[in-house]
């Protein structure tokens, strides 16, 4: 019995230490982000490349998913809602699903799958090949030079991809509407704008910024947790995805809850 | 640990390990003890004057995954001299070097580099301290996503905003030419040989004019001709009062550069002293380790013969 309690105690201590270490890492990233934006810009090339990879190269995936999603919502909504005389609710549903909920969340999941794994793998390889140590020993802060550009790049890209997601999702729904129940573009847009409030936009923007930050922090943290063996790299990538998605869903629930309070 | 002078004790002629190095390289029958004595003579006048240490390790212990890699290490690395760390494989040489450079944080004890404890320094102090150091990694550790030229310019651009890019390029080209590094610096590290990467790694470490240079097997993967160029450059740096701390199995580096030797075994410092003292040590274990380390290299490239041949042995003069 005593042994079991000791084991639980030591496991708790290890977890608390890891949590504190992760929090310390997060604080350091925030601190170095401030310094990165206010001092010399050696890492701007890394930042540009990160935005290109995360934001631009993911555009086609995001566009395809959001167009399809918008189309599905309209097809389902227009087949069901008019039966209850609530056809006009389709605009509210589009805004809730695409702008407020699934837009930021699905975009973040796509970014986690593409960029989160890539970042963890790349940083893990850099640890193994002593490239991170090389930054440290040459006096280049690896957090500022390696982590911060990825942090800013992924956060900005997630925000931009969310805007694209909204654009294509709402566009896709309009295209499908033309086949099911054709309405003029002006009427469609006015319906959407009537359902869209400032808090919807703020909620969507806040979510995508928070999600981007979570993805970047989790991915860089797990990448840098690799110590010496190449077999640790896929483990880091898997943890980056699983921990990332769990944190994204929790953060989404918290922000949505705040929205309704 | 201060440099040891116990080597002044009389030679133990009944030492059971005395014949350990008698392997008869070639027909000449040279043994490793003769080699060590020759190395000691060569280094006799090279030992630096007493000065504050460039690097101080105080009661360092370091455990990695349950293995105690370093145990109670106390070491003052003399400034403006070359200290060579030797020991069998797995004795903790590279770990000691990285700890001395402040790359690894010890579990107990502390390190002072050029008078600064890196764990107590602010970010800016640490940045300034790092700018005064250079480090050559055993496996080059070049940044793979950058070209060779970017690998060389990045540290300089980061620390020396005052330098014009022309003068940086000129300095890099000078060093690259001097050390016979690959000329196509626009290539990525993956596109050049391991030896070329090592030379670039060496250039990266010295391009910022360091006061203290750490070297982990600097000539591994490098052919003899280029290794000679590197050793010549290291001698030049030493003449300019740069402190060198090297982990090496290369007898040429030990013979031509070392002022002090650290003999490491199983994470403990077995002996520390001038090369002269260490090479004449009558401690069987020290002799056996040095013999093994030096003759291991010599077996492959004939260093022992070269070092003992009066025709080719220039370091003795």
Coordinates of N, CA and C in Angstrom, one line a residue, chain B residues 12 32 44 68 85 87 112-113 120-122 127 132 137-138 157 177 199 256 287-288 305:
Chain B
X12 N 59.4 4.0 -11.7 CA 59.2 2.7 -11.2 C 59.7 1.7 -12.2
X32 N 55.7 2.8 -26.9 CA 54.9 4.0 -26.6 C 55.5 4.9 -25.5
X44 N 58.1 20.6 -23.1 CA 58.7 21.1 -21.8 C 58.6 22.6 -21.7
X68 N 26.3 7.9 -14.3 CA 27.1 9.0 -13.8 C 28.3 9.2 -14.8
X85 N 42.3 16.9 -23.6 CA 41.7 15.9 -22.8 C 41.8 14.6 -23.5
X87 N 41.5 10.2 -23.0 CA 41.0 9.1 -22.2 C 40.4 8.1 -23.1
X112 N 32.8 28.1 -14.5 CA 33.1 29.5 -14.8 C 33.9 29.6 -16.1
X113 N 33.3 30.3 -17.1 CA 34.0 30.5 -18.4 C 34.4 31.9 -18.5
X120 N 24.4 31.8 -14.2 CA 24.0 32.9 -13.4 C 24.0 34.2 -14.3
X121 N 24.3 34.0 -15.5 CA 24.5 35.2 -16.4 C 23.1 35.6 -17.0
X122 N 23.0 36.9 -17.3 CA 21.7 37.3 -18.0 C 21.9 36.9 -19.4
X127 N 25.2 36.0 -24.1 CA 25.4 36.2 -25.5 C 26.8 36.8 -25.8
X132 N 32.7 35.2 -27.4 CA 34.1 35.1 -27.2 C 34.6 33.7 -27.2
X137 N 32.4 20.9 -33.1 CA 31.7 19.6 -32.7 C 32.4 18.4 -33.4
X138 N 32.2 17.3 -32.7 CA 32.8 16.1 -33.3 C 32.1 15.7 -34.6
X157 N 27.2 37.9 -38.3 CA 26.1 38.8 -38.5 C 25.4 39.1 -37.2
X177 N 40.2 29.7 -47.9 CA 41.4 29.5 -48.7 C 42.6 28.9 -47.9
X199 N 35.8 20.9 -41.9 CA 36.6 22.1 -42.1 C 35.7 23.4 -42.0
X256 N 52.0 18.5 -31.0 CA 52.3 19.8 -31.5 C 51.6 21.0 -30.8
X287 N 49.8 5.8 -17.9 CA 50.7 5.4 -19.1 C 49.9 4.5 -20.0
X288 N 49.1 3.6 -19.4 CA 48.4 2.6 -20.2 C 47.3 3.4 -21.1
X305 N 55.6 6.4 -35.8 CA 56.8 6.4 -36.6 C 57.3 7.8 -37.0

